CSV table of C-alpha atoms (C1' of nucleotides) in Angstrom, one decimal:
chain,number,residue,atom,x,y,z
Y,548,MET,CA,-143.0,114.4,-6.4
Y,549,GLY,CA,-139.4,114.7,-7.3
Y,550,ASN,CA,-139.6,112.3,-10.3
Y,551,SER,CA,-136.0,112.7,-11.3
Y,552,LYS,CA,-133.4,111.3,-8.9
Y,553,THR,CA,-132.1,114.0,-6.6
Y,554,ASP,CA,-128.5,114.9,-6.7
Y,555,ARG,CA,-126.5,113.4,-3.9
Y,556,ARG,CA,-125.1,116.7,-3.0
Y,557,ILE,CA,-128.6,118.1,-2.4
Y,558,ILE,CA,-129.6,115.3,-0.1
Y,559,ARG,CA,-126.4,115.7,1.8
Y,560,THR,CA,-126.7,119.4,2.2
Y,561,LYS,CA,-130.4,119.3,3.2
Y,562,LYS,CA,-129.6,116.7,5.9
Y,563,PHE,CA,-126.8,118.8,7.3
Y,564,ILE,CA,-129.1,121.8,7.4
Y,565,ARG,CA,-131.9,120.0,9.1
Y,566,ASP,CA,-129.7,118.4,11.7
Y,567,ALA,CA,-128.2,121.8,12.4
Y,568,LEU,CA,-131.7,123.1,12.9
Y,569,THR,CA,-132.6,120.6,15.5
Y,570,GLU,CA,-129.3,121.1,17.4
Y,571,LEU,CA,-129.5,124.9,17.3
Y,572,MET,CA,-133.2,125.0,18.3
Y,573,GLU,CA,-132.3,123.0,21.3
Y,574,GLU,CA,-129.8,125.6,22.3
Y,575,LYS,CA,-131.5,128.9,21.3
Y,576,GLY,CA,-135.0,128.2,20.2
Y,577,PHE,CA,-136.2,128.9,16.7
Y,578,GLU,CA,-136.1,132.6,17.2
Y,579,GLY,CA,-132.5,132.7,18.2
Y,580,VAL,CA,-131.4,130.6,15.2
Y,581,THR,CA,-129.9,132.6,12.3
Y,582,VAL,CA,-129.2,131.4,8.8
Y,583,ARG,CA,-125.6,132.1,9.6
Y,584,ASP,CA,-125.7,129.8,12.6
Y,585,LEU,CA,-127.3,127.1,10.5
Y,586,THR,CA,-124.8,127.2,7.7
Y,587,LYS,CA,-121.9,127.5,10.1
Y,588,LYS,CA,-123.0,124.4,12.1
Y,589,ALA,CA,-123.9,122.6,8.9
Y,590,ASP,CA,-120.5,123.6,7.5
Y,591,ILE,CA,-121.8,124.9,4.2
Y,592,ASN,CA,-121.7,128.3,2.5
Y,593,ARG,CA,-124.5,130.7,3.6
Y,594,GLY,CA,-125.4,131.2,-0.1
Y,595,THR,CA,-126.1,127.4,-0.4
Y,596,PHE,CA,-128.8,127.7,2.2
Y,597,TYR,CA,-130.8,130.0,0.0
Y,598,LEU,CA,-130.4,127.6,-2.9
Y,599,HIS,CA,-132.8,125.3,-1.0
Y,600,TYR,CA,-134.9,127.3,1.3
Y,601,GLN,CA,-136.4,130.8,1.1
Y,602,ASP,CA,-135.5,131.5,4.7
Y,603,LYS,CA,-135.5,129.9,8.1
Y,604,TYR,CA,-139.3,129.8,8.3
Y,605,ASP,CA,-139.4,127.9,5.0
Y,606,LEU,CA,-137.0,125.4,6.5
Y,607,LEU,CA,-139.0,125.0,9.6
Y,608,GLU,CA,-142.2,124.4,7.7
Y,609,LYS,CA,-140.8,121.9,5.4
Y,610,SER,CA,-139.2,120.0,8.2
Y,611,GLU,CA,-142.4,119.9,10.1
Y,612,ASN,CA,-144.5,118.8,7.2
Y,613,GLU,CA,-142.3,115.9,6.6
Y,614,VAL,CA,-143.0,114.6,10.1
Y,615,ILE,CA,-146.7,115.3,9.8
Y,616,GLN,CA,-146.8,113.3,6.6
Y,617,GLU,CA,-145.3,110.3,8.3
Y,618,ILE,CA,-147.6,110.6,11.2
Y,619,LYS,CA,-150.6,110.6,8.9
Y,620,GLU,CA,-149.4,107.3,7.4
Y,621,PHE,CA,-149.4,105.6,10.9
Y,622,ILE,CA,-152.7,107.0,11.8
Y,623,LYS,CA,-154.4,105.7,8.7
Y,624,LYS,CA,-153.8,102.2,9.8
Y,625,ALA,CA,-156.1,102.4,12.7
Y,626,ASN,CA,-159.2,100.3,12.6
Y,627,PRO,CA,-162.3,102.0,14.1
Y,628,ASN,CA,-164.1,99.1,15.9
Y,629,GLU,CA,-160.8,97.6,17.1
Y,630,ILE,CA,-160.6,100.8,19.2
Y,631,VAL,CA,-163.5,100.0,21.5
Y,632,SER,CA,-162.9,96.2,21.7
Y,633,ALA,CA,-159.2,96.5,22.4
Y,634,ASN,CA,-159.8,98.9,25.1
Y,635,LEU,CA,-162.4,96.8,26.8
Y,636,LYS,CA,-159.8,94.1,27.1
Y,637,GLU,CA,-157.4,96.6,28.6
Y,638,GLN,CA,-155.2,96.1,25.6
Y,639,PRO,CA,-153.4,99.1,24.1
Y,640,LEU,CA,-154.1,99.9,20.5
Y,641,PRO,CA,-151.4,98.6,18.1
Y,642,PHE,CA,-151.4,101.8,16.0
Y,643,ILE,CA,-151.0,104.0,19.0
Y,644,ILE,CA,-148.0,101.9,20.1
Y,645,ALA,CA,-146.5,102.3,16.7
Y,646,LEU,CA,-147.0,106.0,16.9
Y,647,PHE,CA,-145.2,106.2,20.2
Y,648,GLU,CA,-142.4,104.2,18.7
Y,649,TYR,CA,-142.1,106.5,15.8
Y,650,ILE,CA,-141.9,109.5,18.1
Y,651,GLN,CA,-139.3,107.7,20.1
Y,652,GLU,CA,-137.2,107.2,17.0
Y,653,ASN,CA,-137.4,110.9,16.2
Y,654,ALA,CA,-137.1,111.9,19.8
Y,655,ARG,CA,-134.7,114.7,19.4
Y,656,PHE,CA,-136.6,116.6,16.7
Y,657,MET,CA,-140.0,116.0,18.4
Y,658,GLN,CA,-138.6,117.0,21.7
Y,659,VAL,CA,-137.5,120.3,20.4
Y,660,MET,CA,-140.5,121.1,18.3
Y,661,LEU,CA,-143.0,120.2,21.0
Y,662,GLY,CA,-140.9,121.7,23.8
Y,663,PRO,CA,-141.0,125.3,25.2
Y,664,LYS,CA,-138.7,126.5,22.4
Y,665,GLY,CA,-140.8,124.9,19.7
Y,666,ASN,CA,-143.4,126.1,17.3
Y,667,PRO,CA,-147.0,126.4,18.3
Y,668,GLY,CA,-148.0,125.9,14.7
Y,669,PHE,CA,-146.6,122.4,14.8
Y,670,HIS,CA,-148.8,121.6,17.7
Y,671,LEU,CA,-151.8,122.8,15.7
Y,672,LYS,CA,-150.8,120.6,12.7
Y,673,ILE,CA,-150.5,117.5,14.8
Y,674,LYS,CA,-153.8,118.2,16.6
Y,675,GLU,CA,-155.5,118.7,13.3
Y,676,VAL,CA,-154.3,115.3,12.1
Y,677,MET,CA,-155.5,113.6,15.3
Y,678,LYS,CA,-158.9,115.4,15.0
Y,679,THR,CA,-159.5,114.4,11.4
Y,680,ASN,CA,-158.7,110.9,12.2
Y,681,MET,CA,-160.8,110.7,15.3
Y,682,LEU,CA,-163.8,112.1,13.6
Y,683,GLU,CA,-163.5,109.6,10.8
Y,684,LYS,CA,-163.1,106.7,13.2
Y,685,LEU,CA,-166.0,107.9,15.4
Y,686,GLU,CA,-168.2,108.2,12.3
Y,687,LEU,CA,-167.5,104.5,11.4
Y,688,MET,CA,-168.1,103.1,14.9
Y,689,ASP,CA,-171.0,100.8,15.6
Y,690,ASN,CA,-172.5,101.3,19.0
Y,691,LYS,CA,-172.7,104.9,19.8
Y,692,THR,CA,-175.1,107.4,21.2
Y,693,PRO,CA,-175.2,111.2,20.5
Y,694,PRO,CA,-172.4,113.3,22.0
Y,695,LEU,CA,-173.2,115.2,25.2
Y,696,VAL,CA,-171.1,118.2,24.4
Y,697,PRO,CA,-170.3,120.0,21.2
Y,698,LEU,CA,-168.0,117.7,19.1
Y,699,GLU,CA,-165.6,120.6,18.5
Y,700,HIS,CA,-164.9,121.0,22.1
Y,701,LEU,CA,-164.6,117.3,22.7
Y,702,MET,CA,-162.0,117.2,19.9
Y,703,SER,CA,-160.0,120.0,21.3
Y,704,TYR,CA,-160.1,118.3,24.7
Y,705,VAL,CA,-158.9,114.9,23.5
Y,706,THR,CA,-156.3,116.0,21.0
Y,707,SER,CA,-154.8,118.5,23.4
Y,708,ALA,CA,-154.8,115.9,26.1
Y,709,HIS,CA,-153.1,113.3,24.1
Y,710,LEU,CA,-150.5,115.7,22.7
Y,711,GLY,CA,-149.9,117.0,26.2
Y,712,VAL,CA,-149.1,113.6,27.5
Y,713,ILE,CA,-146.8,112.9,24.5
Y,714,GLN,CA,-145.0,116.2,25.3
Y,715,HIS,CA,-144.6,115.3,28.9
Y,716,TRP,CA,-143.3,111.8,28.0
Y,717,LEU,CA,-140.7,113.4,25.8
Y,718,GLU,CA,-139.6,115.8,28.4
Y,719,GLN,CA,-139.2,113.0,30.9
Y,720,ASP,CA,-136.9,111.3,28.5
Y,721,MET,CA,-139.4,108.6,27.6
Y,722,LYS,CA,-139.1,106.6,30.8
Y,723,GLN,CA,-142.2,104.5,30.0
Y,724,SER,CA,-142.5,102.1,27.1
Y,725,PRO,CA,-144.7,102.9,24.1
Y,726,ARG,CA,-146.9,100.1,25.2
Y,727,GLU,CA,-147.4,101.6,28.7
Y,728,MET,CA,-148.1,105.0,27.3
Y,729,ALA,CA,-150.7,103.7,24.9
Y,730,LEU,CA,-152.4,102.0,27.7
Y,731,THR,CA,-152.3,105.0,30.0
Y,732,LEU,CA,-153.8,107.2,27.3
Y,733,ALA,CA,-156.6,104.7,26.6
Y,734,SER,CA,-157.4,104.5,30.3
Y,735,MET,CA,-157.8,108.2,30.7
Y,736,THR,CA,-159.8,108.7,27.6
Y,737,PHE,CA,-162.1,105.7,28.1
Y,738,LEU,CA,-162.6,105.7,31.8
Y,739,GLY,CA,-162.2,109.4,32.2
Y,740,PRO,CA,-159.7,111.5,34.1
Y,741,ALA,CA,-161.7,111.9,37.3
Y,742,TYR,CA,-162.3,108.2,37.6
Y,743,VAL,CA,-158.7,107.4,36.9
Y,744,ALA,CA,-157.7,109.9,39.5
Y,745,GLY,CA,-159.6,108.0,42.1
Y,746,ILE,CA,-162.4,110.5,42.6
Y,747,LYS,CA,-165.4,108.4,43.4
Y,748,ARG,CA,-168.5,109.2,41.5
Y,749,THR,CA,-171.3,107.9,43.8
J,192,MET,CA,-142.8,145.4,45.4
J,193,GLY,CA,-142.5,149.0,43.9
J,194,ASN,CA,-142.7,150.7,47.3
J,195,SER,CA,-142.4,154.2,45.9
J,196,LYS,CA,-145.2,155.4,43.7
J,197,THR,CA,-144.4,154.9,40.1
J,198,ASP,CA,-144.0,157.9,37.9
J,199,ARG,CA,-147.1,158.5,35.7
J,200,ARG,CA,-144.9,158.6,32.6
J,201,ILE,CA,-143.6,155.2,33.3
J,202,ILE,CA,-147.1,153.7,33.6
J,203,ARG,CA,-148.2,155.4,30.5
J,204,THR,CA,-145.2,154.3,28.4
J,205,LYS,CA,-145.4,150.7,29.6
J,206,LYS,CA,-149.1,150.6,28.7
J,207,PHE,CA,-148.4,151.9,25.2
J,208,ILE,CA,-145.7,149.3,24.7
J,209,ARG,CA,-147.7,146.4,25.9
J,210,ASP,CA,-150.7,147.3,23.8
J,211,ALA,CA,-148.4,147.6,20.9
J,212,LEU,CA,-147.1,144.2,21.6
J,213,THR,CA,-150.5,142.6,21.5
J,214,GLU,CA,-151.4,144.3,18.3
J,215,LEU,CA,-148.2,143.6,16.5
J,216,MET,CA,-148.1,140.0,17.6
J,217,GLU,CA,-151.5,139.6,16.1
J,218,GLU,CA,-150.1,140.7,12.8
J,219,LYS,CA,-146.7,139.2,12.6
J,220,GLY,CA,-146.2,136.9,15.6
J,221,PHE,CA,-143.6,137.5,18.2
J,222,GLU,CA,-140.7,136.7,16.0
J,223,GLY,CA,-141.7,139.2,13.4
J,224,VAL,CA,-142.0,142.0,15.9
J,225,THR,CA,-139.0,144.4,16.2
J,226,VAL,CA,-138.3,146.9,18.9
J,227,ARG,CA,-138.6,149.5,16.2
J,228,ASP,CA,-142.1,148.3,15.4
J,229,LEU,CA,-143.1,148.4,19.0
J,230,THR,CA,-141.9,151.9,19.6
J,231,LYS,CA,-143.3,153.2,16.4
J,232,LYS,CA,-146.7,151.8,17.1
J,233,ALA,CA,-146.5,153.0,20.7
J,234,ASP,CA,-145.3,156.3,19.5
J,235,ILE,CA,-142.3,156.6,21.7
J,236,ASN,CA,-138.6,156.9,21.2
J,237,ARG,CA,-136.8,153.7,20.6
J,238,GLY,CA,-134.3,154.5,23.3
J,239,THR,CA,-137.2,154.8,25.8
J,240,PHE,CA,-138.0,151.1,25.3
J,241,TYR,CA,-134.6,150.2,26.6
J,242,LEU,CA,-135.2,152.2,29.7
J,243,HIS,CA,-137.8,149.7,30.7
J,244,TYR,CA,-137.0,146.4,29.1
J,245,GLN,CA,-133.8,144.7,28.2
J,246,ASP,CA,-135.2,143.5,24.9
J,247,LYS,CA,-138.4,142.2,23.4
J,248,TYR,CA,-138.0,138.9,25.2
J,249,ASP,CA,-137.9,140.7,28.5
J,250,LEU,CA,-141.1,142.5,27.5
J,251,LEU,CA,-142.8,139.3,26.6
J,252,GLU,CA,-141.9,137.6,29.8
J,253,LYS,CA,-143.0,140.4,32.0
J,254,SER,CA,-146.3,140.7,30.2
J,255,GLU,CA,-147.0,137.0,30.6
J,256,ASN,CA,-146.1,136.9,34.2
J,257,GLU,CA,-148.6,139.6,35.0
J,258,VAL,CA,-151.4,137.5,33.6
J,259,ILE,CA,-150.2,134.3,35.3
J,260,GLN,CA,-150.2,136.1,38.6
J,261,GLU,CA,-153.8,137.1,38.1
J,262,ILE,CA,-154.8,133.7,37.1
J,263,LYS,CA,-153.2,132.3,40.3
J,264,GLU,CA,-155.5,134.6,42.3
J,265,PHE,CA,-158.6,133.2,40.7
J,266,ILE,CA,-157.6,129.6,41.1
J,267,LYS,CA,-156.8,130.0,44.8
J,268,LYS,CA,-160.4,130.6,45.5
J,269,ALA,CA,-161.5,127.1,44.5
J,270,ASN,CA,-162.9,124.8,47.2
J,271,PRO,CA,-161.8,121.2,47.0
J,272,ASN,CA,-164.9,119.3,48.0
J,273,GLU,CA,-167.2,121.7,46.3
J,274,ILE,CA,-165.7,120.4,43.1
J,275,VAL,CA,-167.2,116.9,43.3
J,276,SER,CA,-170.5,118.0,44.8
J,277,ALA,CA,-171.1,120.7,42.3
J,278,ASN,CA,-170.3,118.4,39.5
J,279,LEU,CA,-172.7,115.7,40.7
J,280,LYS,CA,-175.5,118.3,40.5
J,281,GLU,CA,-174.5,119.1,36.9
J,282,GLN,CA,-173.5,122.5,38.2
J,283,PRO,CA,-170.4,124.3,36.8
J,284,LEU,CA,-167.8,125.4,39.3
J,285,PRO,CA,-168.0,129.1,40.2
J,286,PHE,CA,-164.3,129.6,40.1
J,287,ILE,CA,-164.0,128.1,36.7
J,288,ILE,CA,-166.7,130.4,35.4
J,289,ALA,CA,-164.8,133.3,36.9
J,290,LEU,CA,-161.7,132.1,35.1
J,291,PHE,CA,-163.4,132.0,31.8
J,292,GLU,CA,-164.8,135.5,32.4
J,293,TYR,CA,-161.3,136.8,33.2
J,294,ILE,CA,-160.0,135.2,29.9
J,295,GLN,CA,-162.9,136.8,28.1
J,296,GLU,CA,-162.0,140.2,29.5
J,297,ASN,CA,-158.4,139.8,28.3
J,298,ALA,CA,-159.4,138.1,25.1
J,299,ARG,CA,-157.2,139.9,22.8
J,300,PHE,CA,-154.0,139.2,24.7
J,301,MET,CA,-154.9,135.6,25.5
J,302,GLN,CA,-155.9,134.9,22.0
J,303,VAL,CA,-152.6,136.0,20.6
J,304,MET,CA,-150.5,134.4,23.3
J,305,LEU,CA,-152.3,131.1,23.1
J,306,GLY,CA,-152.7,131.2,19.3
J,307,PRO,CA,-150.4,129.8,16.6
J,308,LYS,CA,-148.2,132.9,16.8
J,309,GLY,CA,-147.9,132.7,20.5
J,310,ASN,CA,-145.3,131.5,22.9
J,311,PRO,CA,-145.1,127.8,24.0
J,312,GLY,CA,-143.6,128.9,27.2
J,313,PHE,CA,-146.8,130.7,28.1
J,314,HIS,CA,-148.7,127.4,27.7
J,315,LEU,CA,-146.3,125.8,30.0
J,316,LYS,CA,-146.7,128.4,32.7
J,317,ILE,CA,-150.5,128.1,32.6
J,318,LYS,CA,-150.4,124.4,32.7
J,319,GLU,CA,-148.0,124.5,35.7
J,320,VAL,CA,-150.4,126.7,37.6
J,321,MET,CA,-153.3,124.4,36.8
J,322,LYS,CA,-151.3,121.4,37.8
J,323,THR,CA,-150.2,122.8,41.1
J,324,ASN,CA,-153.7,123.7,41.9
J,325,MET,CA,-155.2,120.4,40.9
J,326,LEU,CA,-152.7,118.4,43.0
J,327,GLU,CA,-153.4,120.5,46.0
J,328,LYS,CA,-157.2,120.1,45.6
J,329,LEU,CA,-156.9,116.4,45.0
J,330,GLU,CA,-154.9,116.0,48.1
J,331,LEU,CA,-157.6,117.7,50.2
J,332,MET,CA,-160.4,115.7,48.8
J,333,ASP,CA,-162.5,113.3,50.9
J,334,ASN,CA,-163.6,110.2,49.1
J,335,LYS,CA,-160.9,109.0,46.8
J,336,THR,CA,-159.1,105.8,45.8
J,337,PRO,CA,-155.6,105.5,44.5
J,338,PRO,CA,-155.0,106.7,40.9
J,339,LEU,CA,-154.9,104.1,38.2
J,340,VAL,CA,-152.1,105.8,36.1
J,341,PRO,CA,-149.1,107.8,37.1
J,342,LEU,CA,-150.2,111.1,38.5
J,343,GLU,CA,-147.8,113.0,36.3
J,344,HIS,CA,-149.4,111.7,33.1
J,345,LEU,CA,-152.8,112.4,34.4
J,346,MET,CA,-151.9,115.9,35.2
J,347,SER,CA,-150.4,116.4,31.7
J,348,TYR,CA,-153.6,115.0,30.3
J,349,VAL,CA,-156.0,117.2,32.1
J,350,THR,CA,-154.1,120.4,32.1
J,351,SER,CA,-153.5,120.1,28.3
J,352,ALA,CA,-157.0,119.2,27.7
J,353,HIS,CA,-158.4,122.1,29.6
J,354,LEU,CA,-156.0,124.6,28.0
J,355,GLY,CA,-156.7,123.2,24.6
J,356,VAL,CA,-160.4,123.8,25.0
J,357,ILE,CA,-159.8,127.3,26.2
J,358,GLN,CA,-157.6,127.9,23.2
J,359,HIS,CA,-160.3,126.6,20.8
J,360,TRP,CA,-162.9,128.7,22.6
J,361,LEU,CA,-160.8,131.8,22.0
J,362,GLU,CA,-160.2,130.9,18.4
J,363,GLN,CA,-163.9,130.6,17.8
J,364,ASP,CA,-164.5,134.0,19.2
J,365,MET,CA,-166.0,132.8,22.4
J,366,LYS,CA,-169.4,131.8,21.1
J,367,GLN,CA,-170.3,130.0,24.3
J,368,SER,CA,-170.8,131.6,27.6
J,369,PRO,CA,-168.3,131.1,30.4
J,370,ARG,CA,-171.0,129.1,32.2
J,371,GLU,CA,-171.5,126.7,29.3
J,372,MET,CA,-167.8,126.2,28.9
J,373,ALA,CA,-167.3,125.4,32.6
J,374,LEU,CA,-170.0,122.8,32.3
J,375,THR,CA,-168.6,121.3,29.2
J,376,LEU,CA,-165.2,121.0,30.7
J,377,ALA,CA,-166.6,119.4,33.8
J,378,SER,CA,-168.6,116.9,31.8
J,379,MET,CA,-165.6,115.7,29.9
J,380,THR,CA,-163.3,115.4,32.9
J,381,PHE,CA,-165.8,113.7,35.2
J,382,LEU,CA,-167.7,111.5,32.8
J,383,GLY,CA,-164.7,111.0,30.5
J,384,PRO,CA,-164.2,111.9,26.8
J,385,ALA,CA,-165.3,108.5,25.4
J,386,TYR,CA,-168.5,108.4,27.4
J,387,VAL,CA,-169.3,112.0,26.5
J,388,ALA,CA,-168.6,111.2,22.8
J,389,GLY,CA,-171.3,108.5,23.0
J,390,ILE,CA,-169.1,105.5,22.8
J,391,LYS,CA,-170.9,102.9,24.8
J,392,ARG,CA,-168.9,101.0,27.3
J,393,THR,CA,-170.8,97.7,27.8
U,1162,DA,C1',-144.8,178.1,42.5
U,1163,DA,C1',-139.9,177.0,42.2
U,1164,DA,C1',-136.4,173.6,42.4
U,1165,DA,C1',-134.8,169.0,42.1
U,1166,DA,C1',-135.3,164.7,40.1
U,1167,DT,C1',-135.9,161.8,36.4
U,1168,DA,C1',-138.4,160.2,32.3
U,1169,DA,C1',-138.3,160.8,27.4
U,1170,DT,C1',-136.2,162.6,23.2
U,1171,DG,C1',-133.0,163.0,19.3
U,1172,DT,C1',-128.9,161.6,17.2
U,1173,DA,C1',-125.2,158.9,16.2
U,1174,DC,C1',-122.3,154.7,16.0
U,1175,DA,C1',-120.4,150.0,15.6
U,1176,DT,C1',-122.0,145.5,15.0
U,1177,DG,C1',-124.4,141.7,13.0
U,1178,DC,C1',-127.8,139.4,10.0
U,1179,DT,C1',-130.4,139.3,5.7
U,1180,DG,C1',-131.2,138.2,1.0
U,1181,DT,C1',-129.2,138.8,-3.6
U,1182,DT,C1',-125.8,138.8,-7.4
U,1183,DG,C1',-122.1,137.3,-10.5
U,1184,DA,C1',-118.0,134.9,-11.2
U,1185,DT,C1',-115.6,130.6,-10.1
U,1186,DT,C1',-114.7,125.9,-8.5
U,1187,DA,C1',-115.9,121.2,-7.7
U,1188,DG,C1',-118.8,117.1,-7.9
U,1189,DT,C1',-122.3,114.2,-10.3
U,1190,DG,C1',-124.7,111.5,-13.7
U,1191,DA,C1',-124.8,109.8,-18.4
X,451,DT,C1',-114.9,112.1,-20.9
X,452,DC,C1',-118.1,115.8,-20.9
X,453,DA,C1',-122.2,118.5,-20.0
X,454,DC,C1',-124.7,119.9,-16.1
X,455,DT,C1',-125.4,122.0,-11.9
X,456,DA,C1',-124.5,122.3,-6.9
X,457,DA,C1',-121.6,124.6,-3.9
X,458,DT,C1',-118.3,128.3,-2.9
X,459,DC,C1',-116.5,133.0,-2.4
X,460,DA,C1',-116.8,137.9,-2.1
X,461,DA,C1',-119.3,141.9,-2.1
X,462,DC,C1',-123.5,144.8,-1.6
X,463,DA,C1',-127.3,147.6,0.3
X,464,DG,C1',-130.8,147.5,3.7
X,465,DC,C1',-132.3,147.1,8.2
X,466,DA,C1',-132.5,146.1,13.3
X,467,DT,C1',-129.8,146.0,17.5
X,468,DG,C1',-128.1,147.9,21.8
X,469,DT,C1',-125.6,151.6,23.7
X,470,DA,C1',-124.1,156.4,24.7
X,471,DC,C1',-124.6,161.3,25.5
X,472,DA,C1',-126.4,165.8,25.4
X,473,DT,C1',-130.9,168.0,25.6
X,474,DT,C1',-135.8,168.7,26.5
X,475,DA,C1',-140.1,167.8,29.0
X,476,DT,C1',-142.7,166.2,32.7
X,477,DT,C1',-143.4,164.9,37.3
X,478,DT,C1',-142.6,165.0,42.2
X,479,DT,C1',-141.0,167.3,46.2
X,480,DT,C1',-140.2,171.1,49.0
DNA sequence: AAAAATAATGTACATGCTGTTGATTAGTGA
DNA sequence: TCACTAATCAACAGCATGTACATTATTTTT
């Protein structure tokens, strides 16, 4: 990685540009944003933009990847067996709480990227991270029996569900605490949506 | 609605344009598609496009809404109590099978719209339809107890999960039959992801 | 089948964004 | 202080947009 210290000016400029991206996407969506807009809002010369990014797509990707990288860090910390035990005690998982807190801190960016004007590719990236993690953790778990449906479908189901709830939480301006959210997610995944909904099984 | 019969030429032209949209989005994603591209692929004059649509966004929206409308029709046919009973017998729901069949018939369009180059707004529209329907059906159900988590979150969870599985199914070129898919979805929602994954509860 | 209606074409135009270049100015790190 | 390089400014060709108007072709109506 950037071994040599980065010039202050570069850091400054990049920050301006990325902030401008968030703001402008909020207004117009990614499609509507032009490099002109970005540089105008960031108050830099248009040429300067091209000194750092190939085009707006490059900017989007690099911004996304930074977040993805940080999310990966959080997720690594999860302990596989802790997952089952914590849930049995109706305790939310610490690393999930931490994740919600991280999202909350970067709410503006996440809200835009996951919102209706966001980028579907970003969804995919996040789901991919979740999936990889879940498969790893599942592999390491103690008491388990063979899955009843294709694992691939199960993964799509759970990752989409979780991301969907996060999306909704952001849209609603995060009215619930990270802790509440973690618990709600765990309930639905462990007890099952139908049960949680109150549909009796017998 | 269009009370007077529509001129053949209009129908023809619109069909050309919409087919071109699907094809071009497959290649470049919606952002990359220009009106020029569309009219070139559709083999019509560029001016003609503007006779029917304001711009490419207008075209996208109208195309999406047509599909949404048709999905709504399918979903209306679902019978609330049939849902629980069918599931208990490990039988997939007929209207869900029909839905998967419809998606299969329109695979190309759906694949593009729900894929990484698609439009997040379309996801929202579909989830909205699912949600409305589920709430209605839930309301009409017989044996039920109060929900254990906020209904809003539950809805986000289930609609996102289902759409996510559909997305994945499309990406994998629909290797499973509509019937299998309907059953898989039902299992996960009724038994719960964790149980289906083989994570033992006691 | 002829006439009236209207969809589609071809062409042109001003406008705005893109990505690049080369010369110049200003800020940074040693 | 001085060498380095980021940022600015101005200009360029290329391309897409949306609109307008006269003309041609097709469809619907009578």
